[in-house]
CSV table of C-alpha atoms in Angstrom, one decimal:
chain,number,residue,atom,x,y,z
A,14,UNK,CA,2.6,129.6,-43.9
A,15,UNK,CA,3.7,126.2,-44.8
A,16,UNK,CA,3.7,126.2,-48.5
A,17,UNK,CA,7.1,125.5,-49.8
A,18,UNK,CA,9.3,128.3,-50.6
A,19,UNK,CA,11.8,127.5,-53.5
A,20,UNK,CA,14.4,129.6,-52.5
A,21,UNK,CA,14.1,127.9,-48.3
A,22,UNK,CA,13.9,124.4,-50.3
A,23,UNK,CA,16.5,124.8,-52.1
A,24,UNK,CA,18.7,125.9,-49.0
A,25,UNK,CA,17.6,123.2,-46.6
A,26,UNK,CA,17.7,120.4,-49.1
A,27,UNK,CA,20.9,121.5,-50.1
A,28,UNK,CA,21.9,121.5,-46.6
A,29,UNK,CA,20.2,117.9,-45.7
A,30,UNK,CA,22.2,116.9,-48.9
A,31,UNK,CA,25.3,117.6,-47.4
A,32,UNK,CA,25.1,116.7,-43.9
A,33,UNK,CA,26.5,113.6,-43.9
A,34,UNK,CA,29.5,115.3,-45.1
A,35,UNK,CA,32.4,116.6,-43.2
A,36,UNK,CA,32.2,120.5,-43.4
A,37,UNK,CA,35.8,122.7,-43.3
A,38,UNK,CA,35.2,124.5,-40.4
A,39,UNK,CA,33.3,122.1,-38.7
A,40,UNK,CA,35.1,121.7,-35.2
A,41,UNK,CA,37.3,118.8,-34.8
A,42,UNK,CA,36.1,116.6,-31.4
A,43,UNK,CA,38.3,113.4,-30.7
A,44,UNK,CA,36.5,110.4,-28.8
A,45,UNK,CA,37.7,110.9,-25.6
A,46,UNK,CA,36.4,115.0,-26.6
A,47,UNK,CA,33.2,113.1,-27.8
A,48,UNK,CA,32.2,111.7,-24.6
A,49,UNK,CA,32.9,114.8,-22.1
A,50,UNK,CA,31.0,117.3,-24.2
A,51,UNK,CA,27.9,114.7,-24.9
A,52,UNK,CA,27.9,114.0,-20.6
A,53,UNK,CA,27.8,117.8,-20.4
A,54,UNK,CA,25.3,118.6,-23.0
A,55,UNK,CA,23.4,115.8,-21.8
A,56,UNK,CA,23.3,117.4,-18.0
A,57,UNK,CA,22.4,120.8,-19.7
A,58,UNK,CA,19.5,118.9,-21.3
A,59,UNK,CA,18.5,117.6,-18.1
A,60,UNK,CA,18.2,120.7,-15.7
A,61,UNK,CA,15.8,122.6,-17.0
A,62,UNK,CA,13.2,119.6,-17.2
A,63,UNK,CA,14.2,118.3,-13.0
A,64,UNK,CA,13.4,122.5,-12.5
A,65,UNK,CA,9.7,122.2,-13.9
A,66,UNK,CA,8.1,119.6,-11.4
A,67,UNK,CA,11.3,119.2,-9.0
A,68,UNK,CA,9.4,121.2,-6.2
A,69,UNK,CA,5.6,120.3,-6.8
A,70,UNK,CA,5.9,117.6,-4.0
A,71,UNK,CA,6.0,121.4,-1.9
A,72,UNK,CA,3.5,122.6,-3.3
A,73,UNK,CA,1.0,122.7,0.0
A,74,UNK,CA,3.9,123.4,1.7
A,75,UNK,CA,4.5,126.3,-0.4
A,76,UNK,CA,0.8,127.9,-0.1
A,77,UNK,CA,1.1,127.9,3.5
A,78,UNK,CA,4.4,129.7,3.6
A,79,UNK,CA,3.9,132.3,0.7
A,80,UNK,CA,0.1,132.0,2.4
A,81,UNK,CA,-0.9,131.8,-1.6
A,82,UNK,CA,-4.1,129.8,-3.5
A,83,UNK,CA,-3.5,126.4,-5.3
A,84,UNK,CA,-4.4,128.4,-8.4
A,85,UNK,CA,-1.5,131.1,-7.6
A,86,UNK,CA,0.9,128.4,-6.9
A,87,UNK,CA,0.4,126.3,-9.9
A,88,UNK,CA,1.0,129.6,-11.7
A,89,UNK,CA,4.6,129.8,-10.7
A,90,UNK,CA,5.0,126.1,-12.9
A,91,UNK,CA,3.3,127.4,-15.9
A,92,UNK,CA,5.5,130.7,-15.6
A,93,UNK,CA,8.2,128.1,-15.8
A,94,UNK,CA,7.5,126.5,-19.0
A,95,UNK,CA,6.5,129.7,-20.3
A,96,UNK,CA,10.0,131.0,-19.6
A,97,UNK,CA,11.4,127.8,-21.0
A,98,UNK,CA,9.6,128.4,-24.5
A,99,UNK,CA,10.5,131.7,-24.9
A,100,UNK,CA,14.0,131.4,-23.8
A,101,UNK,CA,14.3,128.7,-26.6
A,102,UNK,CA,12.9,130.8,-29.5
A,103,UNK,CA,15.2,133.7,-28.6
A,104,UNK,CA,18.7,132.3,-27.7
A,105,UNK,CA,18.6,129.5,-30.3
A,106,UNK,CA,18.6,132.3,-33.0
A,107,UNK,CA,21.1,134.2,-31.5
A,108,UNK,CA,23.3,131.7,-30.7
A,109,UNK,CA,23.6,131.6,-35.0
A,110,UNK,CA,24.8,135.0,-35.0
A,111,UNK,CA,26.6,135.1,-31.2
A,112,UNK,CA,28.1,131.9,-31.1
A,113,UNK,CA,27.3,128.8,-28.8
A,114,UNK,CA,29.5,129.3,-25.6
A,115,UNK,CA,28.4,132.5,-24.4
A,116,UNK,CA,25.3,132.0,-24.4
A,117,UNK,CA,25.6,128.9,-22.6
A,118,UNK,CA,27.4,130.7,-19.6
A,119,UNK,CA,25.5,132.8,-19.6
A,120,UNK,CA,22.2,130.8,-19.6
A,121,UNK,CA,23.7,128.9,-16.9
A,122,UNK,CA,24.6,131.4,-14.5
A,123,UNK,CA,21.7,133.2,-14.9
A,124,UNK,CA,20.0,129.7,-14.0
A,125,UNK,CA,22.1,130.1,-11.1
A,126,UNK,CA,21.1,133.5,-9.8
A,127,UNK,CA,17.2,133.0,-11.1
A,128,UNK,CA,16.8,129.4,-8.8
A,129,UNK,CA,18.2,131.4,-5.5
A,130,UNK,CA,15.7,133.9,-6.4
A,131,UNK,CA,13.4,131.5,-5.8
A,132,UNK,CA,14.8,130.3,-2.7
A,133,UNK,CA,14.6,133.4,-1.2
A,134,UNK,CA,11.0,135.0,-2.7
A,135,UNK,CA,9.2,136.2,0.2
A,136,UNK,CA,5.8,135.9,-1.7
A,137,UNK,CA,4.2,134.0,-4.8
A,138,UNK,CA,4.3,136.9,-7.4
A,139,UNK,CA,8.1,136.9,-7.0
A,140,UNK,CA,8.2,133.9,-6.8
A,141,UNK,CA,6.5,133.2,-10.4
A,142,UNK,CA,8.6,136.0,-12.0
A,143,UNK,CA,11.7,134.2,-10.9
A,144,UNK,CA,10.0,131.3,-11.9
A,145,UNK,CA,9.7,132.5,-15.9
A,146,UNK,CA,13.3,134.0,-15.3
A,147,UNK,CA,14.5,130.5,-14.5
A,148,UNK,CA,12.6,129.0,-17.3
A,149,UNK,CA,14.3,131.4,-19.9
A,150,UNK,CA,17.8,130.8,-18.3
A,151,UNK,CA,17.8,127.4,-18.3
A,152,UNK,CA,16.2,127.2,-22.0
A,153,UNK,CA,19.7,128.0,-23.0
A,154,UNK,CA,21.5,124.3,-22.3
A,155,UNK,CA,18.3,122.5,-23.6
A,156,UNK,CA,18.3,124.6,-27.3
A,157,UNK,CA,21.8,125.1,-27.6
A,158,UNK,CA,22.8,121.4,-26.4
A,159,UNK,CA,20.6,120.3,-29.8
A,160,UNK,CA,22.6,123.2,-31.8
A,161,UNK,CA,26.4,122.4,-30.2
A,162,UNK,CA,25.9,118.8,-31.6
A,163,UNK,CA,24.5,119.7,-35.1
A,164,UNK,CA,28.0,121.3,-35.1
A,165,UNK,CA,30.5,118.9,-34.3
A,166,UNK,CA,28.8,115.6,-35.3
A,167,UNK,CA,27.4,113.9,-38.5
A,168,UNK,CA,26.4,110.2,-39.8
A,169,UNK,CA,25.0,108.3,-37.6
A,170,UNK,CA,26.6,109.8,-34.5
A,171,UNK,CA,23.5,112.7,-34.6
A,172,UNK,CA,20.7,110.3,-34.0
A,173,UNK,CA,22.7,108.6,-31.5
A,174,UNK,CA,23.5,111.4,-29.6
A,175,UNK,CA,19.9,113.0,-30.4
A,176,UNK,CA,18.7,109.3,-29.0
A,177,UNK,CA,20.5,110.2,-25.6
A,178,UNK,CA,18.8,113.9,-25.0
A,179,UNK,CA,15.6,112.7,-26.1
A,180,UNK,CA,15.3,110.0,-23.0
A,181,UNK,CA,16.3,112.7,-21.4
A,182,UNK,CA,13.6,114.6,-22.0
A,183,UNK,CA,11.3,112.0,-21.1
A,184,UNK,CA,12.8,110.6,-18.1
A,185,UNK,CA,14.0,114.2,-16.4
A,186,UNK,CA,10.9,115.4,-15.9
A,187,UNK,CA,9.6,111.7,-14.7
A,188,UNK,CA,12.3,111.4,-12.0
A,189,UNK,CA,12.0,115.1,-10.8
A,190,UNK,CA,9.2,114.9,-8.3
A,191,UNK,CA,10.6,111.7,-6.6
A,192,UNK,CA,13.7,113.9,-6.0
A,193,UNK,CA,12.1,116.7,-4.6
A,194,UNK,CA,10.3,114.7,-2.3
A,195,UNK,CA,13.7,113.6,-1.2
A,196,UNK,CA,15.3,117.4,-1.0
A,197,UNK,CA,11.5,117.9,1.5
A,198,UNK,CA,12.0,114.7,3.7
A,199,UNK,CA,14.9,116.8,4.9
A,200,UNK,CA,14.3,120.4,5.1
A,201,UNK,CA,11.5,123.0,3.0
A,202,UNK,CA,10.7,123.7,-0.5
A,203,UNK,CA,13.3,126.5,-1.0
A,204,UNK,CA,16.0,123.7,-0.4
A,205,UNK,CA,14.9,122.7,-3.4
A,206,UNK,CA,15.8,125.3,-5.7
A,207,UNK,CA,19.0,125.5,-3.4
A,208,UNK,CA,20.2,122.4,-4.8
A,209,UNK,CA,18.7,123.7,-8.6
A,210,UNK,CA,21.4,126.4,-7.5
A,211,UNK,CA,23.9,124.1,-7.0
A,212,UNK,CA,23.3,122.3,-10.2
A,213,UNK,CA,23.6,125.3,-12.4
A,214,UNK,CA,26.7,125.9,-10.5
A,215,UNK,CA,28.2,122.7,-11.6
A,216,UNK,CA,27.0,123.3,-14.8
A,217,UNK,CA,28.8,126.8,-15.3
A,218,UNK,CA,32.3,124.9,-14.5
A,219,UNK,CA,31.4,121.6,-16.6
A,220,UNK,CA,30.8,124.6,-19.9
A,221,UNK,CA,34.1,126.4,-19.0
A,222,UNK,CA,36.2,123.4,-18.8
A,223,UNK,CA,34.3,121.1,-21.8
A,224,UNK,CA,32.4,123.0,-23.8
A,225,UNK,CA,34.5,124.5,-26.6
A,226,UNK,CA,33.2,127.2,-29.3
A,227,UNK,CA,31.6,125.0,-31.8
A,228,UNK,CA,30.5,127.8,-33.8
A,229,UNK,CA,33.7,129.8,-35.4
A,230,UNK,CA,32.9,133.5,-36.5
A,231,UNK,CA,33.4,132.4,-40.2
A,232,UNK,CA,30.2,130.3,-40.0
A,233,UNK,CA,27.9,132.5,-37.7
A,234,UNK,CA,25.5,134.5,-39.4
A,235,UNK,CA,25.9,137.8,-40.5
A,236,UNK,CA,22.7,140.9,-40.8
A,237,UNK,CA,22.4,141.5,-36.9
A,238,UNK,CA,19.3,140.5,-35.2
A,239,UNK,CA,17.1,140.9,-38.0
A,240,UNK,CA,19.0,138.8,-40.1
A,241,UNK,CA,19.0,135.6,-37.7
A,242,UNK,CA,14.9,135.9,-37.2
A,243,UNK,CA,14.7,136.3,-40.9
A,244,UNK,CA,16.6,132.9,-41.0
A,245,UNK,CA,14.0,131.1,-38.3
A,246,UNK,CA,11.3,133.1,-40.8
A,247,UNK,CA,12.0,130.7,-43.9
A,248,UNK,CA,12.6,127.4,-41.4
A,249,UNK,CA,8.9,128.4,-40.7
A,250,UNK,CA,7.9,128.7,-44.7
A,251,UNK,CA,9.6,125.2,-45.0
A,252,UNK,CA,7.5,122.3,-45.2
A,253,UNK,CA,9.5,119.1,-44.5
A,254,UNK,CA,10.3,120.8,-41.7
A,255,UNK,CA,7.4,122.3,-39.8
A,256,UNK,CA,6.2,118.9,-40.8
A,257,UNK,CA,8.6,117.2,-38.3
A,258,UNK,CA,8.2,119.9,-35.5
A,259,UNK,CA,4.7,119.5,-35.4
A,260,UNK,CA,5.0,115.8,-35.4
A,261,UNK,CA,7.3,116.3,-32.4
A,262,UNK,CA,5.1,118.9,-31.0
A,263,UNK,CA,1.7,116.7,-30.8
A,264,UNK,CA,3.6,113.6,-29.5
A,265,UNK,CA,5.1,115.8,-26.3
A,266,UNK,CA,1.6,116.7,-26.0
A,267,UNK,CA,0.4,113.2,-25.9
A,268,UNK,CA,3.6,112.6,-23.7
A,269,UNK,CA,2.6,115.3,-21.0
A,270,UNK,CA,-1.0,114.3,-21.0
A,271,UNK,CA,0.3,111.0,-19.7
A,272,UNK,CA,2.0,112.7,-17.2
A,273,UNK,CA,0.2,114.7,-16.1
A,274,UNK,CA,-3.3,112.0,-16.2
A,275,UNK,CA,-1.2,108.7,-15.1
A,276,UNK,CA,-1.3,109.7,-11.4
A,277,UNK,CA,-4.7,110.0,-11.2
A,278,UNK,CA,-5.7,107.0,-13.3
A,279,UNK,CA,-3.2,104.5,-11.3
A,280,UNK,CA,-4.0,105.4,-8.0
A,281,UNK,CA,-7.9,106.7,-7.9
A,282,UNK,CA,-9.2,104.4,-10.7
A,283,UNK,CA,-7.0,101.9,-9.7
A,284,UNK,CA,-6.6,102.2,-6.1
A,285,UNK,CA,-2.3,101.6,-6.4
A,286,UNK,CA,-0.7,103.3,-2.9
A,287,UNK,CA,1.9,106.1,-4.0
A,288,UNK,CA,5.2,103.9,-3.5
A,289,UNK,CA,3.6,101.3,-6.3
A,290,UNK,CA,2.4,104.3,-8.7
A,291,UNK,CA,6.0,105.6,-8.5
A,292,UNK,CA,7.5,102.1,-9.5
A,293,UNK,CA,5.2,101.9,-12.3
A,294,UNK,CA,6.1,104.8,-13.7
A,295,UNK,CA,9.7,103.5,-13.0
A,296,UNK,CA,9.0,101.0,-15.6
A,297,UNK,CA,7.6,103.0,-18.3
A,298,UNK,CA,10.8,105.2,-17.9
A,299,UNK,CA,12.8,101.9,-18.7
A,300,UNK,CA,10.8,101.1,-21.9
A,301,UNK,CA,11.9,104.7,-22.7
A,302,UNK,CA,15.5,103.8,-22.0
A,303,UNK,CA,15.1,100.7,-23.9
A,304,UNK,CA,13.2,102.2,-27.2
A,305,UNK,CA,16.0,104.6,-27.2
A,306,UNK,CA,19.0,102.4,-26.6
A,307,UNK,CA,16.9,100.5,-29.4
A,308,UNK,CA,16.7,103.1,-31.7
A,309,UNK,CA,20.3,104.4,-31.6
A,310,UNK,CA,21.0,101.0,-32.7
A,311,UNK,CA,19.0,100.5,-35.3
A,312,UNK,CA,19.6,103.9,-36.9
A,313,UNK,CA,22.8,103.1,-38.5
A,314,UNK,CA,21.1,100.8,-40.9
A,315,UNK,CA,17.8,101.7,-40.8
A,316,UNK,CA,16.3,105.0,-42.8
A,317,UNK,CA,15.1,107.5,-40.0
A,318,UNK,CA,11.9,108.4,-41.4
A,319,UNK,CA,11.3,104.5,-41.4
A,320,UNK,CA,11.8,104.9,-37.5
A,321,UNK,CA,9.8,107.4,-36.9
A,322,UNK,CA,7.0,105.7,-38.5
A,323,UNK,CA,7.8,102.6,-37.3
A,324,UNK,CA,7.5,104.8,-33.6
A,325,UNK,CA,4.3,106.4,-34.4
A,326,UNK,CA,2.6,103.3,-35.0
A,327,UNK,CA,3.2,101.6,-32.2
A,328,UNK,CA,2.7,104.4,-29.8
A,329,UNK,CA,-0.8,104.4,-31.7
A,330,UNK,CA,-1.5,101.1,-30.6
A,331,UNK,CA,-1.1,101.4,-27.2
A,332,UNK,CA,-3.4,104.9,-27.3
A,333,UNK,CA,-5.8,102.7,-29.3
A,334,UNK,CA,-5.7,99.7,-26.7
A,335,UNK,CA,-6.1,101.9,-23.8
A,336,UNK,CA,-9.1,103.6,-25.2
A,337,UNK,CA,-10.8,100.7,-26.7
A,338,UNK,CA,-10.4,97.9,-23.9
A,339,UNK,CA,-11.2,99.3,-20.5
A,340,UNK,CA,-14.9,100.0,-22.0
A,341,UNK,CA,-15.1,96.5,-23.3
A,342,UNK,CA,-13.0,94.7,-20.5
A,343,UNK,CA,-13.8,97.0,-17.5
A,344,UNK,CA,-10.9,98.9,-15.9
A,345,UNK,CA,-7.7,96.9,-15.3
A,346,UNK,CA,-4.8,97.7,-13.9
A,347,UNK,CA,-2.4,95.6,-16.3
A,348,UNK,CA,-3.8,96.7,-18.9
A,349,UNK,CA,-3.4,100.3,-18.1
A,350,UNK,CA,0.0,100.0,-17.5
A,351,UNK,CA,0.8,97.5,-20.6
A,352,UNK,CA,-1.0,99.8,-22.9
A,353,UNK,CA,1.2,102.7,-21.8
A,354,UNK,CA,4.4,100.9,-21.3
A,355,UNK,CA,3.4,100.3,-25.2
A,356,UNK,CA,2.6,103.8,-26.1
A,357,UNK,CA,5.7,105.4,-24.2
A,358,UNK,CA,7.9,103.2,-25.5
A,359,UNK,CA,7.4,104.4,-29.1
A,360,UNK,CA,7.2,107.9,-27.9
A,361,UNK,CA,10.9,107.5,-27.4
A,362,UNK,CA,11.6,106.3,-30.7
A,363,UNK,CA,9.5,109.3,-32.2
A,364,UNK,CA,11.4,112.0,-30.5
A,365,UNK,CA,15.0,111.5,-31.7
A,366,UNK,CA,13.9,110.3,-35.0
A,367,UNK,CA,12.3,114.0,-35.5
A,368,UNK,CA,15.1,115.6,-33.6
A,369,UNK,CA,17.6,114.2,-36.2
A,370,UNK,CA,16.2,114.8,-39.3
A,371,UNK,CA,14.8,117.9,-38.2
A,372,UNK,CA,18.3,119.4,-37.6
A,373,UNK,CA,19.4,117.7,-40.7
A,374,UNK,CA,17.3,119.4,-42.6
A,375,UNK,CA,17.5,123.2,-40.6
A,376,UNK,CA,21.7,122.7,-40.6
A,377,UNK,CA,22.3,126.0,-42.3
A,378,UNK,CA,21.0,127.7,-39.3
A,379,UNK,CA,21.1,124.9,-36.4
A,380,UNK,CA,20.2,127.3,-33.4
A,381,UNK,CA,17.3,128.5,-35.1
A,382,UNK,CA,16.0,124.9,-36.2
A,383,UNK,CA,16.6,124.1,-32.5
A,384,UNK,CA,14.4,126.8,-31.0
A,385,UNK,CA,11.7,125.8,-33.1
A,386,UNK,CA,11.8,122.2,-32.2
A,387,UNK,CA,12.4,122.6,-28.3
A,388,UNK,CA,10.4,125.5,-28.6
A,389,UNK,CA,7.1,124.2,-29.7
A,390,UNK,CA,7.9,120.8,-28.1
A,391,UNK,CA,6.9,122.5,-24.6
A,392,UNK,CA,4.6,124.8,-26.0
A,393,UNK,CA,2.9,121.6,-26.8
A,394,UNK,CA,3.4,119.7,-23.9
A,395,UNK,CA,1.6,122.5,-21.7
A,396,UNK,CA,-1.1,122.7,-23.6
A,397,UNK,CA,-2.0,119.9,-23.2
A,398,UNK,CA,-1.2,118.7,-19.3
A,399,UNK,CA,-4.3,120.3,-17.8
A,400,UNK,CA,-6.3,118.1,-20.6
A,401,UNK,CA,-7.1,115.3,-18.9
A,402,UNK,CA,-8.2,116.9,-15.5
A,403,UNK,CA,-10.6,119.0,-17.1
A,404,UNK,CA,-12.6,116.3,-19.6
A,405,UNK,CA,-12.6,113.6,-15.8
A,406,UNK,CA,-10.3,111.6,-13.6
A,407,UNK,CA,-12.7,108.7,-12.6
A,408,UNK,CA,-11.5,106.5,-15.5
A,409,UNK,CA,-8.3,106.1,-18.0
A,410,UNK,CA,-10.7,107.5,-21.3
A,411,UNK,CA,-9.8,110.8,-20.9
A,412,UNK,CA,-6.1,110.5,-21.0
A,413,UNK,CA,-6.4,107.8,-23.4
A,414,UNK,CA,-8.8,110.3,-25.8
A,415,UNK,CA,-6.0,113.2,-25.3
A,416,UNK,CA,-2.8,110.7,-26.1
A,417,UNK,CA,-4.4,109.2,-29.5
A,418,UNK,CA,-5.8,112.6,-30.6
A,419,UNK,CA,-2.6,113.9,-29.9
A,420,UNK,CA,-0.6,111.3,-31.7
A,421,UNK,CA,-3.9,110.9,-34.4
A,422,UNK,CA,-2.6,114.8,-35.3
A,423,UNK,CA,1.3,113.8,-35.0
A,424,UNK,CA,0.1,111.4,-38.0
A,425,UNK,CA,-1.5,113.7,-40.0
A,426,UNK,CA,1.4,116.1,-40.1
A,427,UNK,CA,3.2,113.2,-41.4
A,428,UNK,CA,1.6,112.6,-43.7
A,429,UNK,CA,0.3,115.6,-45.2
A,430,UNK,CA,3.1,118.0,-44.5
A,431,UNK,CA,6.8,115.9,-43.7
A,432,UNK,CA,5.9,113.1,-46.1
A,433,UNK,CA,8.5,110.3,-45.0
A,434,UNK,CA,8.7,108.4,-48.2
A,435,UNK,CA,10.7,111.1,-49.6
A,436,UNK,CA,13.5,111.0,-46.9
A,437,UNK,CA,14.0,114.1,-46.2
A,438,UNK,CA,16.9,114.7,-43.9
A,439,UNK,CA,18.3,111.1,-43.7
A,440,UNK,CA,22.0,111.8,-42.0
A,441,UNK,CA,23.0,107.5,-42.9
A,442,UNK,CA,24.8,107.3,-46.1
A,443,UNK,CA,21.8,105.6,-48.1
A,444,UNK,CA,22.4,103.6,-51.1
A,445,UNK,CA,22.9,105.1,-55.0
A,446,UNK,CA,20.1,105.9,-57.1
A,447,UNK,CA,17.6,106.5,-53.9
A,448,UNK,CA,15.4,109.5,-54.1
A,449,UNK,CA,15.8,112.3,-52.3
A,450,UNK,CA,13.9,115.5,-51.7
């Protein structure tokens, strides 16, 4: 399936040729523009990711009322990101055809509708179909935030911007549960997905007043349905690309194995009370923040790919460190948290890096390359959170193992199928005479 197609070649590097180019119909967003649409696309980014874990602080709470196994609840979160994947590989493609804003409304007021669903489910199997409902609703600011700036920016302001959503990405979900638990000091679990409600509300006004069309009819694609899934058919034949969104892919799954493994490594291997495992996760989140701020800067003069292998590596060290020295050194809490302080910290270089060239090089159909890259980011991600429970919990190996074989894999797509020393999909204006794919 990945062997290069000359015809999908020739239109994605003719695409990644151009993209640091201004385009005719290409919207026109001034400054002041700039920074209203990129705080709303950023707050459509986040929602979807504070609705996966917002409530799990409830989650006893929630089996007693719904009167509902631990099994059947944690259903209803896996419905979630089920709904999340799906809802990215459908409207994305669409939105080439359809156009960006519509969609987004809609997505946002069915997030609306879906979260008070939940509210008011009087048992857990509606409760999970609203659940996958929600998930596909609010798919639609996360794929389409990705496709609305592939539109209106080019240069360096796409990594920039792609820098911004991918912290994100990795803080959103980090921050959710310590927000729930502040929604259930003062009343249930449905409050929480009263205040989702609320959000998506916000959200539905913040499109209709910032969010322009960025997709004029004269540069949607024509053929119907058929014709914009044949489109996300030959971004799947391309290599350079599936190389990227498997790279991507593999390090979300190394990212929600340590989210879903750090609690129990910090506080039943190493004994840490709740309050001090939340403000160590704290300051992972800020070396995300940091990496990213980091990165943003350094990819106006600096090539991309040299980033994102500059990410990979060092993410690999801290995987490496973490499996190799607790065995050697005996469990420490230091250098738990240093390794992964390490190893996060370069996971948030690696996601915009891949982000950015990965829409660089799907531009001819940005909706499409952006289901496929949120798409199989999650797919990814839930894979591989029940990991680490299943292979131990009484030391840091097993979350260590999944992060570096996770990242191990990132490497070898890489390598054997994006191939970073040919640039592909660079979006800085690189100097004469340098080869491109």
């Amino acid at each position: 399936m990945l062997s290069p197609s000359p015809a999908s070649d020739e239109a994605v590097s003719r695409a990644a040729r151009t993209s640091s180019g201004p385009q005719p119909s290409a919207p026109s967003v001034s400054p002041r523009q700039a920074g209203a649409l990129i705080a709303v696309l950023g707050a459509l980014t986040a929602v979807a990711p504070l609705a996966t874990d917002m409530y799990v602080p409830g989650f006893p709470s929630m089996g007693t009322t719904l009167h509902a196994s631990s099994p059947a609840v944690q259903l209803t979160l896996t419905s979630f990101l089920v709904g999340m994947v799906v809802g990215q590989l459908l409207i994305g493609p669409l939105s080439d055809g359809w156009g960006r804003r519509r969609l987004l409304l809609a997505g946002s007021a069915g997030f609306v509708l879906f979260s008070l669903l939940c509210a008011l489910a009087p048992n857990v199997e509606l409760l999970t179909a609203g659940r996958f409902l929600q998930g596909f609703a609010g798919a639609a600011g996360m794929v389409l935030a990705r496709a609305v700036i592939t539109d209106c920016f080019r240069g360096a302001d796409v990594p920039r911007y792609f820098a911004l959503l991918s912290q994100i990405l990795g803080i959103a979900p980090i921050a959710a549960p310590v927000i729930g638990g502040a929604v259930l000091s003062l009343s249930t679990w449905r409050a929480v997905f009263v205040v989702l409600a609320v959000l998506g509300a916000l959200l539905v006004f913040a499109v209709v007043k910032k969010v322009p069309e960025t997709l004029p009819p004269e540069r949607r694609h024509g053929g119907g349905l058929g014709g914009t899934f044949r489109t996300m058919g030959t971004l799947l034949k391309h290599r350079a690309f599936m190389g990227y969104v498997l790279v991507l892919g593999f390090t979300s799954a190394a990212l929600f194995a340590y989210i879903s493994g750090s609690s129990f490594v910090f506080q039943n291997v190493h004994g840490v009370s709740p309050t001090a495992y939340s403000l160590i996760f704290a300051s992972n989140a800020v070396g995300m923040l940091i990496a990213g701020v980091t990165f943003a800067r350094l990819s106006v003069r600096v090539r991309l790919n040299t980033l994102l292998v500059a990410g990979l590596g060092i993410s690999g060290i801290g995987a490496v460190a973490l499996l190799v020295l607790p065995p050697v050194a005996g469990e420490n809490l230091a250098v738990s948290w240093i390794c992964l302080f390490v190893a996060i910290s370069g996971i948030a270089v690696i996601f915009p890096s891949t982000m950015s060239i990965g829409q660089s090089l799907g531009r001819s159909a940005p909706g499409a390359a952006s289901a496929l890259i949120g798409g199989l980011q999650f797919l990814f991600g839930a894979a591989a959170s029940p990991l680490v429970g299943l292979f131990g919990e009484d030391s840091a190996t097993p979350m260590a193992a999944v992060i570096l074989i996770s990242l191990a894999l990132a490497g070898v797509c890489l390598v054997l199928l994006a191939r970073p020393w040919l640039s592909h999909g660079e979006v800085v204006p690189e100097p004469v005479g340098s080869d491109r794919a």
